[in-house]
CSV table of C-alpha atoms in Angstrom, one decimal:
chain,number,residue,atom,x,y,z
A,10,UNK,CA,-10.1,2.6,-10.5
A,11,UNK,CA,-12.0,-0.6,-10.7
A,12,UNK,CA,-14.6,-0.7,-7.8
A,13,UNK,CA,-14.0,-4.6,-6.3
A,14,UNK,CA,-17.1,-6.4,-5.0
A,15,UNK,CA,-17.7,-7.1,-1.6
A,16,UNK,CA,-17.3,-10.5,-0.8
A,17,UNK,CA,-20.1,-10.6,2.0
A,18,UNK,CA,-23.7,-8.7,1.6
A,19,UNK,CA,-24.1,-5.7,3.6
A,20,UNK,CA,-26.7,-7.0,5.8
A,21,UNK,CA,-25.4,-10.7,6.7
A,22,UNK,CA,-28.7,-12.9,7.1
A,23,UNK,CA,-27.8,-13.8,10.7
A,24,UNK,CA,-25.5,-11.8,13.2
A,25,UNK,CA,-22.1,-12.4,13.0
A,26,UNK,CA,-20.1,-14.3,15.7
A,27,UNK,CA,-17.2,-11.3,16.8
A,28,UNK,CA,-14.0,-12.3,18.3
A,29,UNK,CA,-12.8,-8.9,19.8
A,30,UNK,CA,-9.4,-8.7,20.3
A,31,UNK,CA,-8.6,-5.5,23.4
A,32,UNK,CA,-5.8,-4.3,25.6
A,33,UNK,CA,-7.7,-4.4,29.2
A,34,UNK,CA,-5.6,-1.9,31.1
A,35,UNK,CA,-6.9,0.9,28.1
A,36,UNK,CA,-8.1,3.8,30.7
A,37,UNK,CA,-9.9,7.1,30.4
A,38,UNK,CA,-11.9,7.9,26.8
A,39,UNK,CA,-10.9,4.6,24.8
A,40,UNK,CA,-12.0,2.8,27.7
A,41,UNK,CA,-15.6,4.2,27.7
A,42,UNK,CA,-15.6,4.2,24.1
A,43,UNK,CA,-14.7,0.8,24.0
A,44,UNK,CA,-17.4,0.0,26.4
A,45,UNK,CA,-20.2,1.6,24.2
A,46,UNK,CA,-19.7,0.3,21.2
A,47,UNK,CA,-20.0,-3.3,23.1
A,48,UNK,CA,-23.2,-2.0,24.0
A,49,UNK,CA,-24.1,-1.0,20.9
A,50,UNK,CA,-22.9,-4.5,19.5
A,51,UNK,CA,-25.0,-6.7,21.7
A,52,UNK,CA,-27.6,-4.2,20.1
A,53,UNK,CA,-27.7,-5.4,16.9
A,54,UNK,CA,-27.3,-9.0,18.1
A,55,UNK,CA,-23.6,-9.8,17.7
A,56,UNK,CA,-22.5,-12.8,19.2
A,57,UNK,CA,-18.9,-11.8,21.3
A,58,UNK,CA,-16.1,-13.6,22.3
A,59,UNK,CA,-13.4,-11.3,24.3
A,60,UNK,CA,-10.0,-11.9,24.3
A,61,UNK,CA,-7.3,-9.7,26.3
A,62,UNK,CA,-3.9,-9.1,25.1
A,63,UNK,CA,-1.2,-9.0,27.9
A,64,UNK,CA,1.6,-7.5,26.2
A,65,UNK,CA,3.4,-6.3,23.4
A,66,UNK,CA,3.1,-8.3,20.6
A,67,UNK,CA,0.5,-10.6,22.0
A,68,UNK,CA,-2.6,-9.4,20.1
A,69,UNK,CA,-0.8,-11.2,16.6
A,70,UNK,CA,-1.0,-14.3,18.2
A,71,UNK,CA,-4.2,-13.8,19.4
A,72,UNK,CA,-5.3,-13.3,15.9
A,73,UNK,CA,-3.4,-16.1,14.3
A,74,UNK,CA,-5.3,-18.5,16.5
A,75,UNK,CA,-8.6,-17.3,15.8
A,76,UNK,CA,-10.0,-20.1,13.4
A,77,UNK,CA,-13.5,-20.5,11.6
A,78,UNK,CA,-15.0,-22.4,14.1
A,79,UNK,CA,-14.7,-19.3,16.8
A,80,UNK,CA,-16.0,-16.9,14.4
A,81,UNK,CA,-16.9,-14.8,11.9
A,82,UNK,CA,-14.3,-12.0,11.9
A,83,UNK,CA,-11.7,-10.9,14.1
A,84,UNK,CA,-11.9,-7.4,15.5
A,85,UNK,CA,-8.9,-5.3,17.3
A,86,UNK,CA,-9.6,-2.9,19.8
A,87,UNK,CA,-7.0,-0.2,19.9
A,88,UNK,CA,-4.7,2.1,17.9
A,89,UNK,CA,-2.8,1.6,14.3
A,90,UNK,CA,0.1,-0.3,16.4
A,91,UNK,CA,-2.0,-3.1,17.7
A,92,UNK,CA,-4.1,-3.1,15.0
A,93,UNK,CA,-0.7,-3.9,12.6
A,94,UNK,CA,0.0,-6.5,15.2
A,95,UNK,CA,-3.6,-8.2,14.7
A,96,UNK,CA,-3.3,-7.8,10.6
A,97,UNK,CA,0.7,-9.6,10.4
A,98,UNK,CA,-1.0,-12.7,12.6
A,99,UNK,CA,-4.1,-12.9,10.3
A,100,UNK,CA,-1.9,-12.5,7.2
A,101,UNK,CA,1.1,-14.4,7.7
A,102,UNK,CA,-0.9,-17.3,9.1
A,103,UNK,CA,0.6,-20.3,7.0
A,104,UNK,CA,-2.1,-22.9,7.6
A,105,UNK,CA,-4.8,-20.9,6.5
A,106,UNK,CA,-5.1,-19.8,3.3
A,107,UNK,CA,-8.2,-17.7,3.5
A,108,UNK,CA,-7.8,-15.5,6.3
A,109,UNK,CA,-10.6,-14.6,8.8
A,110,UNK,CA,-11.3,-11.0,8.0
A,111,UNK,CA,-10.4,-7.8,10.1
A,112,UNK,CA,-12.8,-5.6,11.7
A,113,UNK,CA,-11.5,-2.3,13.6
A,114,UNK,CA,-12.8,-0.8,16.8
A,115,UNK,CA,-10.3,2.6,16.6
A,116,UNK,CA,-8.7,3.3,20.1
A,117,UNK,CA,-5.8,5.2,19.2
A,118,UNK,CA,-4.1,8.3,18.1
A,119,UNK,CA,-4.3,8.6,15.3
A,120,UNK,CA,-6.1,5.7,13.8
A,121,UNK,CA,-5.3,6.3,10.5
A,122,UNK,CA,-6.7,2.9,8.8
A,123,UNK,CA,-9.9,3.7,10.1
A,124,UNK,CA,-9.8,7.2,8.4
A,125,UNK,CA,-8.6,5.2,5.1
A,126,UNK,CA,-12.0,3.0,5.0
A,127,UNK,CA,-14.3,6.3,6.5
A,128,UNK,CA,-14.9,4.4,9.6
A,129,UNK,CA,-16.2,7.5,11.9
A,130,UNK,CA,-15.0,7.0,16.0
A,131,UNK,CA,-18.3,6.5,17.2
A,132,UNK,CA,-19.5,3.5,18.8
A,133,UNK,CA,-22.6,3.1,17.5
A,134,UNK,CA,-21.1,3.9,13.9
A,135,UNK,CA,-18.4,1.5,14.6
A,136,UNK,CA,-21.0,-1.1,16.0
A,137,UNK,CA,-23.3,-0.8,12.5
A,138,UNK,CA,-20.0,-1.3,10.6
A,139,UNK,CA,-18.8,-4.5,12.6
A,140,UNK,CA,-22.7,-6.2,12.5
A,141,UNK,CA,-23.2,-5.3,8.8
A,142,UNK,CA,-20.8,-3.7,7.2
A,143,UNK,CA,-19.7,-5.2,3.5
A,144,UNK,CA,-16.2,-7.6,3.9
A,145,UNK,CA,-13.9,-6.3,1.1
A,146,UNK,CA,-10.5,-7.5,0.2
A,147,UNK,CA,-7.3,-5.0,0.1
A,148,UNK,CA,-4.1,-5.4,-0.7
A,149,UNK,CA,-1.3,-4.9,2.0
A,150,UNK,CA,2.5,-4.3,2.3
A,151,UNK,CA,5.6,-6.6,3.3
A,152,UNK,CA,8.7,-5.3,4.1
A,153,UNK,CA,11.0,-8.0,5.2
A,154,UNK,CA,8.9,-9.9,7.3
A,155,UNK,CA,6.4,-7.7,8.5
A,156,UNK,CA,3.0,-6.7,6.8
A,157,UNK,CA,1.8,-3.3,6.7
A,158,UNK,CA,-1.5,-1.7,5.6
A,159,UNK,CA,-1.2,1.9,5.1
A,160,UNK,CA,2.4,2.9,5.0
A,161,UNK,CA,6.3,2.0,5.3
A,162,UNK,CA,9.1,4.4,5.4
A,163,UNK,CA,12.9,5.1,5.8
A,164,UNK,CA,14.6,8.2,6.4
A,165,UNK,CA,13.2,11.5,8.6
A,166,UNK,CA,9.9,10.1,9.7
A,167,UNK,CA,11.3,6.8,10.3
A,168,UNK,CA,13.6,8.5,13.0
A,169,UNK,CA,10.7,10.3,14.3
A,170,UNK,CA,9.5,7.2,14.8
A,171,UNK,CA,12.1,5.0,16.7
A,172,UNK,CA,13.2,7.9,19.1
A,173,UNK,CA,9.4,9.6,20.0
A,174,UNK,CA,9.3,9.6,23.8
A,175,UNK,CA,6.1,6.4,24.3
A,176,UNK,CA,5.5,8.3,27.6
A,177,UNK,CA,4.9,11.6,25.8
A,178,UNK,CA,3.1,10.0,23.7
A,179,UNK,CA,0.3,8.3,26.1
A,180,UNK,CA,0.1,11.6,27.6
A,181,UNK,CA,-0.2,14.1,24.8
A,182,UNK,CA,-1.1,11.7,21.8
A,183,UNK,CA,0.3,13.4,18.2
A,184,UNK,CA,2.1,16.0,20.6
A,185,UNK,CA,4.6,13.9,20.6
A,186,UNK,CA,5.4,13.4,17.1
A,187,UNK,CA,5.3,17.0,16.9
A,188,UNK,CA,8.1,17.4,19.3
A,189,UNK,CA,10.3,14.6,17.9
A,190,UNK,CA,9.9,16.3,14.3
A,191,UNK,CA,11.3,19.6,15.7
A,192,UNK,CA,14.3,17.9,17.7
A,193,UNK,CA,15.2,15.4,14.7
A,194,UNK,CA,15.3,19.1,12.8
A,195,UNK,CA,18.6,19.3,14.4
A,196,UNK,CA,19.7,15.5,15.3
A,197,UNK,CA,18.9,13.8,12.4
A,198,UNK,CA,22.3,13.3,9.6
A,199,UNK,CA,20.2,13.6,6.7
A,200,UNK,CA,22.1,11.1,4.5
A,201,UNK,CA,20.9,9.8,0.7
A,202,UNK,CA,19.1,7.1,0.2
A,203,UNK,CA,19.0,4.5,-2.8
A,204,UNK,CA,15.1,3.3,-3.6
A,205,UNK,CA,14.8,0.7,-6.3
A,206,UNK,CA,11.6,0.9,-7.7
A,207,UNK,CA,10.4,-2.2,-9.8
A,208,UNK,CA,14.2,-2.4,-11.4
A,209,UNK,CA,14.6,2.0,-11.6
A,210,UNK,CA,17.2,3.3,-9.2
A,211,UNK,CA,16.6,6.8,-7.6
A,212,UNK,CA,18.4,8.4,-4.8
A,213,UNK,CA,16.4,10.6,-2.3
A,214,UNK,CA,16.5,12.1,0.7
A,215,UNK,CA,13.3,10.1,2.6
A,216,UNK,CA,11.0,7.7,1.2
A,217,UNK,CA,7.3,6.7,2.4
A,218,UNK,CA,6.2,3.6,0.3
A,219,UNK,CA,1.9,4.2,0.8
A,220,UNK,CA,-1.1,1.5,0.4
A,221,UNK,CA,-3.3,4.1,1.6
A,222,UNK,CA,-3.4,7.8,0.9
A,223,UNK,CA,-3.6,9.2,4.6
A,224,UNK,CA,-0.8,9.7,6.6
A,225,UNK,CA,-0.3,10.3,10.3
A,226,UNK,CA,-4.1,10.5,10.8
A,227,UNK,CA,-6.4,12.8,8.0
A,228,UNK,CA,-3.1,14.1,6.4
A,229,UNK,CA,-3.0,13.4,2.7
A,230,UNK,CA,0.8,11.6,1.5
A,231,UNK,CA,-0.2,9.6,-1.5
A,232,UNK,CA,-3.5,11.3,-3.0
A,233,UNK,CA,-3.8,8.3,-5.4
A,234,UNK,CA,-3.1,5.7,-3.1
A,235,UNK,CA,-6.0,3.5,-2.5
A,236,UNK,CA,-5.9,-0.3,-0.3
A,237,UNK,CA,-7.8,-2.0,-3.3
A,238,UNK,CA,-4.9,-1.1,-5.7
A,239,UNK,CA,-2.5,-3.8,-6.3
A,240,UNK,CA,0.3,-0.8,-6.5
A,241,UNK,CA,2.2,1.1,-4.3
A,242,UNK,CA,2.5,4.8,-4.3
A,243,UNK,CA,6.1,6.0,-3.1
A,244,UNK,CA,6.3,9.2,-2.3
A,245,UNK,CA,10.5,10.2,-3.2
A,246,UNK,CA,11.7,13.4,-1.1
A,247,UNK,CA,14.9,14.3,-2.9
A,248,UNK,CA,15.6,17.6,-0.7
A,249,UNK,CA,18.4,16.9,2.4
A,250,UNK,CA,18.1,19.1,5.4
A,251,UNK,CA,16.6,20.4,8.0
A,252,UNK,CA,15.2,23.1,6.1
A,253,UNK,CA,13.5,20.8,3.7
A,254,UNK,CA,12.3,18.7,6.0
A,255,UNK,CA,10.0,21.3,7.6
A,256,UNK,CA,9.2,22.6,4.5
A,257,UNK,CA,7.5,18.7,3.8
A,258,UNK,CA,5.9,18.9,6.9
A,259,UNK,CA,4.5,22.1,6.4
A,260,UNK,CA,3.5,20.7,3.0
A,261,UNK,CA,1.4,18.0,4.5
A,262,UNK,CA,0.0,19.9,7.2
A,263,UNK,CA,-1.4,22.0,4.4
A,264,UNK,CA,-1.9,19.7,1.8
A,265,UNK,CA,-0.1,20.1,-0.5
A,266,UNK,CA,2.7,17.9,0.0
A,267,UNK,CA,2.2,16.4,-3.8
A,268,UNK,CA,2.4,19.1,-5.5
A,269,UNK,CA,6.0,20.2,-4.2
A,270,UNK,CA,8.2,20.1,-7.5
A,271,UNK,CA,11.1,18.1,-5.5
A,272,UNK,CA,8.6,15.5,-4.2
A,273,UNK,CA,7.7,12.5,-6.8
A,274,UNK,CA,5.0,10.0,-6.4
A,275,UNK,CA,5.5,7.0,-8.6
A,276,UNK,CA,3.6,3.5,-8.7
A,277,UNK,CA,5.5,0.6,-8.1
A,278,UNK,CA,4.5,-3.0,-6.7
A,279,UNK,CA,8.4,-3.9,-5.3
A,280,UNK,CA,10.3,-1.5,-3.8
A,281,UNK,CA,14.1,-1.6,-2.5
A,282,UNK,CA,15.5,0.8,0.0
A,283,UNK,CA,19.2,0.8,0.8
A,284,UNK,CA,21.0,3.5,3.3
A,285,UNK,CA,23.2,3.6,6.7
A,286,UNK,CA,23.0,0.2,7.6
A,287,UNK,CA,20.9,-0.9,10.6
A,288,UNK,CA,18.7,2.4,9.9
A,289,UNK,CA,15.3,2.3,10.8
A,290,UNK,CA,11.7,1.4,8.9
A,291,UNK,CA,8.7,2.6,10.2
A,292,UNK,CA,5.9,0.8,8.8
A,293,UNK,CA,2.1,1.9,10.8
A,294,UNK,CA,3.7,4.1,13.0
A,295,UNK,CA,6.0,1.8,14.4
A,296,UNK,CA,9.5,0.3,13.6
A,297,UNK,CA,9.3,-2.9,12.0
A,298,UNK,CA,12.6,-3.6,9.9
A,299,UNK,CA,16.3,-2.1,9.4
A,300,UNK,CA,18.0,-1.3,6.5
A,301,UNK,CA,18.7,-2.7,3.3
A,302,UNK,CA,15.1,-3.7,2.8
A,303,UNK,CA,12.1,-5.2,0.3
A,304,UNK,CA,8.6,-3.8,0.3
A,305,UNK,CA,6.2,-5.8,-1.8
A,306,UNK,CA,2.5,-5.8,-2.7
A,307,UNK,CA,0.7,-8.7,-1.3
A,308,UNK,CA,-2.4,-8.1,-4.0
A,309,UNK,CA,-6.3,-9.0,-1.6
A,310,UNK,CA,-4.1,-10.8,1.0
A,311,UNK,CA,-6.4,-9.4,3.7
A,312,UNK,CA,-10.5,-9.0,4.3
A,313,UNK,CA,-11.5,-5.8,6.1
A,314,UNK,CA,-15.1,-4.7,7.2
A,315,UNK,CA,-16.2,-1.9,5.5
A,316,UNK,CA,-18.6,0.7,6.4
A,317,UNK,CA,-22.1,-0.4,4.9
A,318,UNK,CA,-22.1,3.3,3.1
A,319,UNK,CA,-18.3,2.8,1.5
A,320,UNK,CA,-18.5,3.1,-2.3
């Protein structure tokens, strides 16, 4: 794959002005984590402007505000759902028509853009990246309305999804998406699905359409899935039942989800998913469309900070 240049040197010739995005009720590790890699930031320099999110939703709005004159980048403290909330306000921000690039400080559970761009958890790693990390344009997702960056899909997972137990999930992290997966075993109708991909109809039994090739954390979906691609990879499941189901999940724990004979993984840059009507789309780990829906590429429409050691 063509390597794309960064847009910004590694080492910026003065210290960036941040505007940090957070949750200020995060508790317990993230909360001390978050606190260290401020630290570390005023470290190197960084010129910080915090800005606290009060709800649900509230960190996109935060982030479609930020303009050029506040700063430099905009960085989100927190996990893969608030960090989708930050990227859809920077991205789908009319009036601007470059946007301010994304920085990540990862808070969550399972933080799975921050694995795609090998951005360790540590704050002083996190704090090097932020001050002089390269600025590096990727290529995102829409589905209806909403932008993703690493993932959309429809069918099992996507029902794991919308029913996993938020409560659970604060207390036991990816607990609880393992004990949605074994219920949804037995819940979950297992109807077909039609994908439309770039004009070639397929019917399947689940569908994850990837920008990235991790999923659910360090687990490998898509292996040649990459942001910088202007492509798609969908990953076609054409098994139904519970049995098969399981049998994926094994698959990925293992990885070797791929190379399953009755899993395809095709390139596309527009892909339409049609099922039950109303059924759910997961896109980041969290719901954010129905069914029938449109996933297109949106090719550099975003500006992440890289690692300084990324190749």
């Amino acid at each position: 794959m063509r390597e794309l240049p960064a847009t910004a040197p590694d080492r910026p010739n003065k210290p960036r002005r941040l505007v940090l995005i957070y949750n200020p009720t995060a508790g317990g590790r993230s909360r001390h984590r978050f606190e260290a890699t401020l630290a570390a930031l005023r470290d190197f320099g960084s010129d910080l402007e915090l800005r606290e999110t009060d709800g649900p939703g509230h960190a996109e709005n935060l982030a479609r505000s930020v303009t050029p004159e506040d700063g430099d980048v905009v960085v989100v403290a927190g996990g893969d759902g608030t960090i989708n909330e930050a990227v859809n306000g920077l991205v789908r921000r009319e009036a601007q028509a470059k946007p301010l690039p994304l920085g990540i400080i990862p808070l969550g559970t399972a933080n799975v853009l921050a694995a795609e761009i090998g951005l360790a958890t540590e704050p002083g790693a996190v704090a090097r990246t932020l001050a002089e990390g390269s600025i590096r344009p990727v290529s995102v997702g829409r589905a209806g309305d909403r932008i993703f960056t690493m993932m959309a899909g429809a069918g099992f997972d996507a029902h794991v999804v919308a029913n996993v137990d938020t409560g659970l999930k604060r207390r036991i992290g990816k607990g609880a998406y393992v004990w949605e997966s074994a219920r949804q075993f037995w819940r979950f109708g297992f109807p077909d699905y039609r994908v439309t991909l770039d004009g070639v109809e397929r019917r399947v039994a689940s569908v994850i359409v990837a920008k990235g090739h991790f999923y659910g954390g360090r687990f490998i979906c898509a292996p040649e899935a990459r942001l910088e691609d202007p492509r798609f990879q969908v990953c076609l499941f054409e098994r139904r039942g519970a049995w098969n189901a399981a049998r994926y999940a094994l698959a990925l724990c293992f990885g070797r989800l791929a190379r399953l004979p009755d899993v395809r993984v095709v390139p596309a840059r527009e892909v339409r998913i049609d099922g039950p009507q109303g059924d759910p789309v997961q896109g980041d780990g969290d719901i954010i469309g129905h069914l029938p829906i449109v996933t297109r590429v949106l090719p550099d429409a975003l500006r992440l900070v890289m690692p300084p050691d990324r190749k």
